[in-house]
Amino acid sequence: MMERLREGVNSIAVKIILGLIILSFVFTGVSGYIFGGAGNTAAKVGNIEIGRAEFEQAYQNERNRRQSQLGDYFANLLGDPAYVEQFRKSVLDRMINDALLEQHAQSLGLRVSDAQVRTLILEMPEFQVDGKFDQDVYQATLRRAGFSAETFADYLRRDLVRNQLLSAVQASDFTLPGEVDAQSKLITQTRDIRKIVLPLQEFEAKVELSEEEINAFYQENTVRFTRPEQAKVSYIELSAQQLRDGITISDEQAERFYQDNIAKYSTEEQRKVSHILVQGDDQAQAQAILDELSGGVDFAELAQEKSQDIGSAEEGGSLGWIERDVMDPAFEDAAFALEKVGDTTGLVKSEFGYHIIKLDELKASVAKPYDEVAQSIKDELKDQQAVDKFYELQNELETVAFEFPDSLDDAAQAIDGKIQHTDFISEVDAPAVLKQPAVYQAILSPEVKEDGLNSEVIEVAPEHVIVVRVEEVRDETVLPLEEVRSDVVAQLSKVKAEQTALTLAQTLVTELGEGNKTELNAQNLTFGELEKIDRGSPLADVVFAMAKPQAGNLGYAQAKEFNGDVVVVELVGVTETVNDQYKAQIGQQLTMINAQLDLEGLIGVLRNNTEIEYYVVSQ
């Protein structure tokens, strides 16, 4: 195939076509790549541009999050282009709202320091192992999320600034006691009812259908009996997890890794230190204290008397035990440079002022025993080897699947993989891995579906890819009545049964409302026992919409049970109580609702007063 491509490129006709394509890029497209512009911008909010790459990353992150939450349901939604466009716009709108809030926060003078960002990163549980910040986990997590250390820190800084503004807006809201009482009565209200159940199964059993009715229903509802377009699909999966299962790590390998990386399995060196702080830039005052210390004055006495760190001064300057990467870098470097207990530093300048630091105690680093970490080392080595092998085989899979596009046999042989085959499937009943939007789009692409070529290597998850090909296609078709007769009869019987039950229920509601029990007695029906329902009942929407009974006059309505059965409801009474147990919770919810409304109002004002331009939504 590659030889045919090379021969084709050298032909005069192909050279002319390529020349025309190049010219079209020169006149229409390349300038956008050279000069930037709207092609690289998703939206502009005032003077701030939201980059297209940033938007696509945010869209992909939100899509992955919803996919993990909703599974196949969300995958089906993504099959609707209108939904995808609305979904993409909602992500972009959220980013625009964040930009508006960020601009407003900056105009109010809200700021976040580098130290606050650093502290937040160190405390984030996502980056911790055994309760401590882990640099490897941090880097790997950022890489998976598409961040660099700088872009993630900038993202956190902007988020913290926005949160300062949000906290100020939300903290200003409150709810009046009268509002809480009124809402409590509504939320905790219960209603006493009795009901007549009209089971659909009983009505279905009595339905009689003629051939004319069956044929008419089939003709009028052919969409219900249409088999969608289907395809037989072959595919190869490659994942690091599959490869991991075939990897064995020996004790020798694990112990060698342990010895080579002993620091990784050792506790951090800890130092108990004290300090004297002079805030700001008053070096002369700090030097005077250092001179007193050099003259023999006790460190703890000087700290109690002259340190401007109120928290530690009362303890003689003691800061307790510290480890690396938790203090100001200049302070930390000086503290860990002290060699013997009792040693003190000279003046150390940090962003807080001038310090004099004393080493009080020292705990050396201690390594965990090999046996205690052996299994975790083996797991880690398995993961490393599996990922390395995965990327090696992925490259091989991409090459062979492209060079031999008319079959998966060569690709499977190249990676020692297995070709999996399906029967005729549609998107509804496809295996989960084929329902992934990117995979199913590849199946439907002309190259794969019509030309019978292998797809590109498609990523379905981190370190998990797939190549698909379509072996056979059969078109969408209306199934003959003889083949779906039982389904037609079942569906038509259910429709007629429901119509009969609803008609009877409406007749009963009308007559009972007029004080007439003729149909009730004719059908030999009676209301059941008294039930108390709250707003969590399947009947709540109907029952709580009914007017309260007045002067002994009962109310009637028809509704449906959760299983579809039709019911006639008799409303006997309404009970309103204020439950003190829930008042505090309801008050908090009302305050949150008010705060959300305030926030929406603020964003509305900012949107009205800021020029916003959308450049991209559709894919």
Coordinates of C-alpha atoms in Angstrom, one line a residue:
M1 CA 0.0 0.0 0.0
M2 CA 2.8 2.4 0.9
E3 CA 4.5 1.7 -2.4
R4 CA 1.2 2.6 -4.3
L5 CA 1.0 5.8 -2.3
R6 CA 4.6 6.7 -3.2
E7 CA 4.0 5.9 -6.9
G8 CA 0.8 8.0 -6.8
V9 CA 2.5 11.0 -5.3
N10 CA 5.0 11.1 -8.2
S11 CA 2.3 11.2 -10.9
I12 CA 1.6 14.6 -12.6
A13 CA -2.1 14.5 -11.9
V14 CA -1.6 14.1 -8.2
K15 CA 1.0 16.9 -8.1
I16 CA -1.5 19.3 -9.8
I17 CA -4.2 18.3 -7.2
L18 CA -1.7 18.8 -4.3
G19 CA -0.7 22.1 -5.7
L20 CA -4.3 23.3 -5.8
I21 CA -4.9 22.1 -2.3
I22 CA -1.8 24.0 -1.1
L23 CA -2.9 27.2 -2.8
S24 CA -6.4 26.9 -1.2
F25 CA -4.7 26.7 2.2
V26 CA -2.6 29.7 1.4
F27 CA -5.6 31.8 0.5
T28 CA -8.1 30.5 3.0
G29 CA -6.6 28.7 6.0
V30 CA -3.0 29.1 6.7
S31 CA -3.2 32.7 7.7
G32 CA -5.4 31.6 10.6
Y33 CA -2.6 29.3 11.8
I34 CA 0.1 31.9 11.3
F35 CA -1.7 34.9 12.6
G36 CA -4.0 33.3 15.2
G37 CA -7.3 35.1 15.6
A38 CA -10.7 33.6 16.3
G39 CA -9.6 30.1 15.1
N40 CA -7.7 29.7 18.3
T41 CA -10.3 31.4 20.5
A42 CA -13.5 29.8 21.8
A43 CA -15.0 33.0 23.3
K44 CA -14.0 36.5 24.2
V45 CA -15.2 38.0 27.5
G46 CA -14.3 41.7 27.7
N47 CA -10.6 41.7 27.2
I48 CA -10.1 38.1 28.2
E49 CA -9.9 35.4 25.6
I50 CA -10.9 31.8 26.4
G51 CA -8.6 29.6 24.2
R52 CA -10.1 26.9 22.0
A53 CA -7.7 24.3 23.4
E54 CA -8.7 25.3 27.0
F55 CA -12.4 25.0 26.0
E56 CA -11.9 21.6 24.4
Q57 CA -10.0 20.4 27.4
A58 CA -12.8 21.6 29.7
Y59 CA -15.4 20.0 27.4
Q60 CA -13.6 16.7 27.4
N61 CA -13.2 16.7 31.2
E62 CA -16.9 17.4 31.7
R63 CA -17.8 14.7 29.1
N64 CA -15.6 12.1 30.8
R65 CA -17.1 13.0 34.2
R66 CA -20.7 12.6 33.0
Q67 CA -19.8 9.4 31.1
S68 CA -18.5 7.9 34.3
Q69 CA -21.6 8.9 36.2
L70 CA -24.3 8.1 33.6
G71 CA -22.7 5.4 31.5
D72 CA -24.7 4.2 28.5
Y73 CA -27.5 6.7 29.0
F74 CA -25.0 9.6 28.4
A75 CA -23.4 7.8 25.5
N76 CA -26.9 7.6 23.8
L77 CA -27.5 11.3 24.4
L78 CA -24.2 12.1 22.6
G79 CA -25.7 10.5 19.5
D80 CA -28.0 13.5 19.2
P81 CA -26.1 16.4 17.5
A82 CA -28.5 19.0 19.0
Y83 CA -27.8 17.7 22.5
V84 CA -24.0 17.7 21.9
E85 CA -24.2 21.4 20.7
Q86 CA -26.3 22.4 23.7
F87 CA -23.9 20.5 26.0
R88 CA -20.8 22.1 24.5
K89 CA -22.5 25.6 24.8
S90 CA -23.3 24.9 28.5
V91 CA -19.6 24.2 29.2
L92 CA -18.5 27.3 27.3
D93 CA -21.1 29.4 29.2
R94 CA -19.8 28.1 32.5
M95 CA -16.3 29.2 31.5
I96 CA -17.6 32.6 30.5
N97 CA -19.4 33.0 33.8
D98 CA -16.1 32.0 35.6
A99 CA -14.2 34.7 33.6
L100 CA -16.8 37.3 34.4
L101 CA -16.6 36.5 38.1
E102 CA -12.8 36.5 37.9
Q103 CA -12.8 40.0 36.3
H104 CA -15.2 41.3 38.9
A105 CA -13.2 39.9 41.8
Q106 CA -10.0 41.5 40.4
S107 CA -11.9 44.8 40.1
L108 CA -12.7 44.5 43.8
G109 CA -9.0 44.0 44.6
L110 CA -9.3 40.3 45.6
R111 CA -6.0 38.5 45.4
V112 CA -4.4 35.2 46.3
S113 CA -0.7 34.7 47.1
D114 CA 1.7 32.1 45.8
A115 CA 1.9 30.7 49.4
Q116 CA -1.9 30.1 49.5
V117 CA -1.8 28.3 46.2
R118 CA 1.2 26.2 47.3
T119 CA -0.5 25.3 50.6
L120 CA -3.7 24.2 48.9
I121 CA -1.8 21.9 46.5
L122 CA 0.1 20.3 49.3
E123 CA -3.1 19.7 51.2
M124 CA -5.2 18.3 48.3
P125 CA -6.0 14.6 49.1
E126 CA -5.8 13.8 45.3
F127 CA -2.0 14.3 45.5
Q128 CA -1.3 12.5 48.8
V129 CA -0.1 9.0 49.6
D130 CA -0.5 7.8 53.2
G131 CA -1.5 11.4 54.2
K132 CA 1.6 13.0 52.7
F133 CA 2.0 15.0 49.4
D134 CA 3.5 12.8 46.7
Q135 CA 5.3 14.5 43.8
D136 CA 4.9 11.5 41.5
V137 CA 1.2 11.2 42.1
Y138 CA 0.9 15.0 41.6
Q139 CA 2.7 15.0 38.2
A140 CA 0.8 11.9 37.0
T141 CA -2.5 13.4 38.0
L142 CA -1.8 16.7 36.2
R143 CA -0.6 14.9 33.1
R144 CA -3.8 12.8 32.9
A145 CA -5.9 16.0 33.3
G146 CA -4.0 17.9 30.7
F147 CA -2.4 20.4 33.0
S148 CA 1.2 21.5 33.5
A149 CA 2.3 22.6 37.0
E150 CA 2.1 26.2 35.9
T151 CA -1.3 26.0 34.3
F152 CA -2.7 24.1 37.2
A153 CA -1.4 26.6 39.7
D154 CA -2.9 29.4 37.6
Y155 CA -6.2 27.5 37.5
L156 CA -6.2 27.2 41.3
R157 CA -5.3 30.8 41.8
R158 CA -8.3 31.9 39.6
D159 CA -10.6 29.5 41.3
L160 CA -9.6 30.8 44.8
V161 CA -10.1 34.4 43.7
R162 CA -13.6 33.5 42.4
N163 CA -14.4 31.6 45.6
Q164 CA -13.5 34.7 47.6
L165 CA -16.2 36.6 45.7
L166 CA -18.7 33.7 45.9
S167 CA -18.2 33.5 49.7
A168 CA -18.8 37.2 50.0
V169 CA -22.0 37.0 48.0
Q170 CA -23.3 33.9 49.7
A171 CA -22.4 34.9 53.2
S172 CA -24.6 38.0 52.9
D173 CA -27.8 36.1 52.5
F174 CA -30.2 35.2 55.3
T175 CA -33.8 33.8 55.7
L176 CA -36.5 35.2 58.0
P177 CA -38.2 32.9 60.6
G178 CA -41.6 33.4 58.9
E179 CA -40.2 32.2 55.6
V180 CA -38.8 29.1 57.3
D181 CA -42.1 28.3 59.0
A182 CA -44.1 28.7 55.8
Q183 CA -41.7 26.6 53.8
S184 CA -41.6 24.0 56.6
K185 CA -45.3 23.6 56.5
L186 CA -45.3 23.1 52.7
I187 CA -42.4 20.7 52.7
T188 CA -43.6 18.6 55.7
Q189 CA -47.2 18.6 54.7
T190 CA -48.9 15.2 54.5
R191 CA -52.2 14.2 52.9
D192 CA -54.6 11.5 53.8
I193 CA -56.1 9.6 50.8
R194 CA -57.9 6.5 49.9
K195 CA -57.6 5.0 46.4
I196 CA -59.1 2.6 43.9
V197 CA -56.5 0.8 41.8
L198 CA -57.4 -0.2 38.3
P199 CA -54.7 -2.8 37.4
L200 CA -53.8 -2.7 33.7
Q201 CA -53.2 -6.5 33.6
E202 CA -56.8 -7.2 34.4
F203 CA -57.9 -4.8 31.6
E204 CA -55.4 -6.3 29.1
A205 CA -56.8 -9.8 29.8
K206 CA -60.2 -8.7 28.7
V207 CA -59.1 -7.0 25.4
E208 CA -60.3 -8.5 22.2
L209 CA -58.5 -7.6 19.0
S210 CA -59.6 -8.0 15.4
E211 CA -57.3 -8.5 12.5
E212 CA -58.2 -5.1 11.1
E213 CA -57.2 -3.5 14.4
I214 CA -53.9 -5.4 14.5
N215 CA -53.1 -4.4 10.9
A216 CA -54.1 -0.8 11.4
F217 CA -51.9 -0.5 14.6
Y218 CA -49.0 -2.1 12.8
Q219 CA -49.3 0.3 9.8
E220 CA -49.7 3.4 12.0
N221 CA -46.7 2.5 14.2
T222 CA -44.1 1.0 11.8
V223 CA -41.4 3.0 13.6
R224 CA -42.0 0.7 16.7
F225 CA -41.3 -2.4 14.5
T226 CA -38.4 -1.1 12.5
R227 CA -35.1 -2.8 12.9
P228 CA -32.3 -0.2 12.9
E229 CA -29.3 -0.3 10.7
Q230 CA -27.0 -2.9 12.0
A231 CA -23.4 -4.1 11.4
K232 CA -21.2 -7.0 12.2
V233 CA -18.1 -5.5 13.8
S234 CA -14.6 -6.9 14.5
Y235 CA -12.2 -5.2 16.8
I236 CA -9.0 -5.4 18.7
E237 CA -8.6 -3.9 22.2
L238 CA -5.2 -3.0 23.7
S239 CA -5.0 -1.9 27.3
A240 CA -2.3 -1.6 29.9
Q241 CA -4.6 -3.5 32.4
Q242 CA -4.8 -6.5 30.1
L243 CA -1.0 -6.4 29.7
R244 CA -0.5 -6.0 33.5
D245 CA -2.3 -9.3 34.1
G246 CA 0.4 -11.1 32.2
I247 CA 3.4 -9.6 34.0
T248 CA 5.2 -11.2 36.9
I249 CA 7.6 -9.4 39.1
S250 CA 10.2 -11.5 40.9
D251 CA 11.4 -10.8 44.5
E252 CA 14.8 -10.0 43.1
Q253 CA 13.4 -7.3 40.8
A254 CA 11.4 -5.8 43.6
E255 CA 14.2 -5.8 46.1
R256 CA 16.6 -4.2 43.6
F257 CA 14.0 -1.4 43.1
Y258 CA 13.6 -1.0 46.8
Q259 CA 17.4 -0.5 47.3
D260 CA 17.6 1.9 44.3
N261 CA 14.7 4.0 45.6
I262 CA 15.2 3.6 49.3
A263 CA 14.4 7.3 49.9
K264 CA 10.9 6.7 48.5
Y265 CA 10.2 4.2 51.3
S266 CA 11.8 6.3 54.1
T267 CA 10.2 8.7 56.5
E268 CA 11.1 12.3 55.9
E269 CA 13.8 13.7 58.1
Q270 CA 12.1 15.8 60.8
R271 CA 13.4 18.7 62.8
K272 CA 12.0 20.4 65.8
V273 CA 12.8 24.1 65.6
S274 CA 12.2 27.4 67.3
H275 CA 12.5 30.8 65.8
I276 CA 12.4 34.5 66.6
L277 CA 10.6 36.6 64.0
V278 CA 10.9 40.3 63.2
Q279 CA 8.2 41.1 60.7
G280 CA 8.8 43.3 57.6
D281 CA 12.1 44.8 56.6
D282 CA 13.5 46.0 60.0
Q283 CA 16.9 44.3 59.6
A284 CA 18.4 46.6 62.3
Q285 CA 16.0 45.3 65.0
A286 CA 16.6 41.7 63.9
Q287 CA 20.4 42.2 64.1
A288 CA 20.1 43.7 67.6
I289 CA 18.2 40.5 68.8
L290 CA 20.9 38.4 67.1
D291 CA 23.6 40.3 68.9
E292 CA 21.8 39.7 72.3
L293 CA 21.7 36.0 71.5
S294 CA 25.4 36.0 70.6
G295 CA 26.0 37.7 73.9
G296 CA 24.6 34.7 75.8
V297 CA 20.9 35.6 76.3
D298 CA 18.6 32.6 76.4
F299 CA 16.9 31.9 73.1
A300 CA 13.5 31.1 74.6
E301 CA 13.5 34.2 76.8
L302 CA 14.3 36.4 73.8
A303 CA 11.6 34.7 71.7
Q304 CA 9.0 35.3 74.5
E305 CA 10.0 38.9 74.8
K306 CA 10.8 40.0 71.3
S307 CA 9.5 37.6 68.6
Q308 CA 6.6 39.1 66.6
D309 CA 5.2 35.6 65.9
I310 CA 2.5 35.7 68.6
G311 CA 1.6 32.0 68.2
S312 CA 5.1 30.6 68.9
A313 CA 6.4 33.4 71.1
E314 CA 4.5 32.1 74.1
E315 CA 6.1 28.7 73.6
G316 CA 9.6 30.2 73.6
G317 CA 9.6 30.4 69.8
S318 CA 8.9 26.6 69.3
L319 CA 7.3 25.7 65.9
G320 CA 7.3 22.0 66.7
W321 CA 8.3 19.3 64.2
I322 CA 8.7 20.3 60.5
E323 CA 9.5 18.4 57.3
R324 CA 10.6 19.4 53.9
D325 CA 8.3 21.3 51.5
V326 CA 6.0 22.7 54.2
M327 CA 7.6 26.0 55.2
D328 CA 8.8 29.1 53.3
P329 CA 11.7 27.9 51.1
A330 CA 14.3 30.3 52.6
F331 CA 13.2 29.4 56.1
E332 CA 13.3 25.7 55.3
D333 CA 16.8 25.8 53.6
A334 CA 18.3 27.6 56.6
A335 CA 16.6 25.2 59.2
F336 CA 17.7 22.1 57.4
A337 CA 21.3 23.4 57.0
L338 CA 21.7 23.3 60.8
E339 CA 23.8 20.3 61.7
K340 CA 23.7 19.9 65.5
V341 CA 21.0 20.3 68.1
G342 CA 21.3 23.7 69.7
D343 CA 22.8 25.4 66.6
T344 CA 21.2 28.7 65.5
T345 CA 21.2 30.5 62.2
G346 CA 22.1 34.1 61.4
L347 CA 19.4 36.4 60.0
V348 CA 17.1 34.5 57.5
K349 CA 15.0 36.7 55.2
S350 CA 11.6 35.3 54.1
E351 CA 8.4 36.9 52.8
F352 CA 7.3 37.2 56.5
G353 CA 10.3 39.1 57.7
Y354 CA 13.6 38.2 59.4
H355 CA 14.0 34.9 61.3
I356 CA 16.6 33.6 63.8
I357 CA 16.2 29.8 63.8
K358 CA 17.3 27.2 66.4
L359 CA 17.5 23.4 66.0
D360 CA 15.9 21.8 69.1
E361 CA 15.7 18.1 68.1
L362 CA 16.4 15.9 65.1
K363 CA 14.7 12.8 63.8
A364 CA 16.7 11.1 61.1
S365 CA 15.0 9.5 58.1
V366 CA 13.9 5.8 58.7
A367 CA 13.3 3.3 55.9
K368 CA 10.3 1.0 56.0
P369 CA 11.2 -2.7 56.0
Y370 CA 11.2 -4.3 52.6
D371 CA 8.6 -6.9 53.6
E372 CA 6.2 -4.1 54.5
V373 CA 6.4 -2.5 51.0
A374 CA 7.2 -5.5 48.8
Q375 CA 3.7 -5.9 47.4
S376 CA 3.2 -2.2 46.6
I377 CA 6.6 -2.3 44.8
K378 CA 5.6 -5.3 42.7
D379 CA 2.3 -3.6 41.9
E380 CA 4.1 -0.4 40.9
L381 CA 6.6 -2.3 38.7
K382 CA 3.8 -4.1 37.1
D383 CA 2.0 -0.8 36.3
Q384 CA 5.2 0.7 34.9
Q385 CA 6.0 -2.3 32.7
A386 CA 2.4 -2.6 31.5
V387 CA 2.3 1.1 30.5
D388 CA 5.7 0.9 28.8
K389 CA 4.6 -2.2 26.9
F390 CA 1.3 -0.6 26.1
Y391 CA 2.8 2.4 24.4
E392 CA 5.3 0.2 22.5
L393 CA 2.4 -2.0 21.2
Q394 CA 0.2 0.9 20.5
N395 CA 2.7 2.3 18.0
E396 CA 3.0 -1.2 16.4
L397 CA -0.8 -1.4 16.3
E398 CA -1.2 2.0 14.6
T399 CA 1.4 1.1 12.0
V400 CA 0.2 -2.4 11.1
A401 CA -3.5 -1.5 11.1
F402 CA -2.8 1.3 8.7
E403 CA -0.4 -0.6 6.4
F404 CA -2.7 -3.6 6.2
P405 CA -6.2 -1.9 6.2
D406 CA -8.2 -4.7 4.7
S407 CA -8.0 -7.1 7.7
L408 CA -7.2 -7.1 11.4
D409 CA -5.3 -10.4 11.2
D410 CA -1.9 -8.7 10.8
A411 CA -2.5 -6.2 13.5
A412 CA -3.6 -8.9 16.0
Q413 CA -0.5 -10.9 15.2
A414 CA 1.7 -7.9 15.6
I415 CA 0.6 -7.3 19.2
D416 CA -0.3 -10.9 20.0
G417 CA -3.9 -9.8 20.5
K418 CA -7.3 -11.4 19.9
I419 CA -9.8 -10.3 17.3
Q420 CA -13.3 -10.1 18.8
H421 CA -16.4 -10.4 16.6
T422 CA -20.0 -9.3 17.1
D423 CA -23.2 -10.5 15.5
F424 CA -25.4 -7.8 13.8
I425 CA -25.6 -4.9 16.3
S426 CA -26.9 -1.4 16.5
E427 CA -25.8 1.4 18.9
V428 CA -28.5 0.2 21.4
D429 CA -27.2 -3.3 21.8
A430 CA -23.5 -2.9 21.0
P431 CA -20.9 -3.9 23.6
A432 CA -20.1 -1.1 26.0
V433 CA -16.7 -0.4 24.5
L434 CA -18.3 0.1 21.0
K435 CA -20.8 2.5 22.4
Q436 CA -18.1 5.0 23.2
P437 CA -18.9 8.1 21.1
A438 CA -15.6 8.2 19.4
V439 CA -15.7 4.4 18.6
Y440 CA -19.3 4.5 17.3
Q441 CA -18.5 7.5 15.1
A442 CA -15.6 5.6 13.6
I443 CA -17.9 2.6 12.9
L444 CA -20.3 4.9 11.0
S445 CA -17.5 6.7 9.1
P446 CA -17.5 6.1 5.3
E447 CA -14.0 4.7 5.4
V448 CA -14.9 2.0 7.9
K449 CA -18.6 1.4 7.2
E450 CA -18.6 1.7 3.4
D451 CA -15.0 1.1 2.3
G452 CA -14.4 -1.7 4.8
L453 CA -11.1 -0.3 6.1
N454 CA -9.6 -0.5 9.5
S455 CA -10.3 2.5 11.7
E456 CA -7.6 4.5 13.3
V457 CA -6.4 3.6 16.8
I458 CA -9.1 5.1 19.1
E459 CA -8.5 6.0 22.7
V460 CA -11.4 4.9 24.9
A461 CA -9.7 5.5 28.3
P462 CA -6.2 6.2 29.5
E463 CA -3.9 3.4 28.3
H464 CA -6.8 1.7 26.6
V465 CA -7.3 1.8 22.8
I466 CA -9.3 0.0 20.1
V467 CA -9.2 -0.6 16.4
V468 CA -12.5 -1.5 14.7
R469 CA -13.7 -2.6 11.2
V470 CA -17.1 -3.3 9.8
E471 CA -17.5 -6.8 8.3
E472 CA -21.1 -6.6 7.1
V473 CA -24.0 -4.1 7.1
R474 CA -27.7 -4.5 6.8
D475 CA -30.0 -1.6 6.3
E476 CA -32.7 -0.2 8.5
T477 CA -36.0 -2.1 7.6
V478 CA -39.6 -2.5 8.8
L479 CA -40.0 -6.0 10.0
P480 CA -42.9 -8.0 8.5
L481 CA -46.0 -8.3 10.5
E482 CA -45.7 -12.1 10.7
E483 CA -42.3 -11.7 12.5
V484 CA -43.5 -9.1 15.0
R485 CA -47.1 -10.1 15.4
S486 CA -46.8 -11.0 19.1
D487 CA -45.2 -7.6 19.9
V488 CA -47.9 -5.8 17.9
V489 CA -50.7 -7.7 19.9
A490 CA -49.0 -7.0 23.2
Q491 CA -48.5 -3.3 22.6
L492 CA -52.0 -2.8 21.2
S493 CA -53.5 -4.7 24.1
K494 CA -51.7 -2.5 26.5
V495 CA -52.8 0.7 24.7
K496 CA -56.4 -0.3 24.6
A497 CA -56.3 -1.5 28.2
E498 CA -54.9 1.8 29.4
Q499 CA -57.5 3.8 27.3
T500 CA -60.3 1.7 28.9
A501 CA -58.9 2.2 32.5
L502 CA -58.4 5.9 32.0
T503 CA -61.9 6.4 30.6
L504 CA -63.4 4.5 33.6
A505 CA -61.3 6.5 36.0
Q506 CA -62.4 9.8 34.5
T507 CA -66.1 8.7 34.7
L508 CA -65.6 7.8 38.3
V509 CA -63.9 11.1 39.2
T510 CA -66.7 13.1 37.5
E511 CA -69.6 11.1 39.1
L512 CA -68.0 11.0 42.6
G513 CA -67.4 14.8 42.4
E514 CA -71.1 15.2 41.8
G515 CA -72.0 12.8 44.7
N516 CA -73.0 10.0 42.2
K517 CA -71.9 6.4 42.9
T518 CA -73.7 4.7 40.0
E519 CA -70.6 3.6 38.1
L520 CA -68.7 2.8 41.3
N521 CA -71.5 0.4 42.3
A522 CA -71.9 -1.0 38.8
Q523 CA -68.2 -1.9 38.6
N524 CA -68.3 -3.2 42.2
L525 CA -65.4 -1.0 43.2
T526 CA -64.6 0.3 46.7
F527 CA -61.9 2.6 48.1
G528 CA -59.1 1.1 50.1
E529 CA -57.7 1.8 53.5
L530 CA -56.7 5.4 54.5
E531 CA -53.1 6.2 53.5
K532 CA -50.9 9.1 54.6
I533 CA -48.6 10.2 51.8
D534 CA -45.8 12.9 51.7
R535 CA -44.1 14.6 48.7
G536 CA -42.0 11.5 48.1
S537 CA -44.9 9.4 46.9
P538 CA -45.3 8.6 43.2
L539 CA -48.8 10.1 43.5
A540 CA -47.5 13.3 45.0
D541 CA -47.7 15.5 41.9
V542 CA -51.4 14.8 41.5
V543 CA -52.4 14.6 45.2
F544 CA -50.6 17.8 46.2
A545 CA -52.2 19.7 43.3
M546 CA -55.7 18.9 44.6
A547 CA -57.6 21.6 46.5
K548 CA -58.0 21.0 50.3
P549 CA -61.4 19.4 51.2
Q550 CA -63.8 22.0 52.5
A551 CA -66.7 21.4 54.9
G552 CA -66.7 17.6 54.4
N553 CA -66.6 17.7 50.6
L554 CA -64.0 15.2 49.5
G555 CA -61.8 15.8 46.4
Y556 CA -61.3 13.2 43.6
A557 CA -58.6 12.9 40.9
Q558 CA -57.1 10.2 38.6
A559 CA -53.4 9.3 38.6
K560 CA -50.9 6.6 37.8
E561 CA -49.0 4.3 40.0
F562 CA -45.3 3.8 39.5
N563 CA -46.0 0.5 37.6
G564 CA -48.5 2.2 35.3
D565 CA -51.7 1.1 37.0
V566 CA -54.5 3.8 36.9
V567 CA -55.8 4.9 40.2
V568 CA -58.7 7.0 41.4
V569 CA -57.7 9.1 44.4
E570 CA -60.0 10.4 47.2
L571 CA -58.5 13.2 49.2
V572 CA -59.7 13.0 52.8
G573 CA -57.6 15.5 54.6
V574 CA -54.5 17.7 54.8
T575 CA -52.1 17.8 57.8
E576 CA -49.7 20.8 58.3
T577 CA -47.1 20.7 61.0
V578 CA -43.9 22.5 61.6
N579 CA -41.2 20.0 62.4
D580 CA -38.5 21.7 64.5
Q581 CA -36.1 18.9 63.6
Y582 CA -36.0 20.1 60.0
K583 CA -36.4 23.8 60.4
A584 CA -32.6 24.5 60.7
Q585 CA -32.0 22.4 57.5
I586 CA -34.8 24.1 55.6
G587 CA -33.5 27.5 56.7
Q588 CA -30.1 26.6 55.3
Q589 CA -31.6 25.4 52.0
L590 CA -33.6 28.6 51.6
T591 CA -30.5 30.6 52.3
M592 CA -28.6 28.6 49.7
I593 CA -31.4 29.1 47.2
N594 CA -31.4 32.9 47.9
A595 CA -27.6 32.9 47.5
Q596 CA -27.8 31.1 44.2
L597 CA -30.4 33.6 43.0
D598 CA -28.1 36.5 44.0
L599 CA -25.2 34.9 42.2
E600 CA -27.3 34.4 39.0
G601 CA -28.4 38.0 39.3
L602 CA -24.8 39.2 39.6
I603 CA -23.8 37.1 36.6
G604 CA -26.7 38.5 34.7
V605 CA -25.6 42.0 35.4
L606 CA -22.0 41.2 34.5
R607 CA -23.2 39.7 31.2
N608 CA -25.3 42.7 30.4
N609 CA -22.3 45.1 31.0
T610 CA -19.6 43.0 29.3
E611 CA -19.1 42.4 25.6
I612 CA -19.1 38.7 25.0
E613 CA -18.3 37.0 21.7
Y614 CA -18.8 33.3 20.9
Y615 CA -16.5 31.9 18.3
V616 CA -17.0 28.1 18.7
V617 CA -19.6 25.7 20.0
S618 CA -20.3 23.1 17.4
Q619 CA -17.7 20.5 16.7

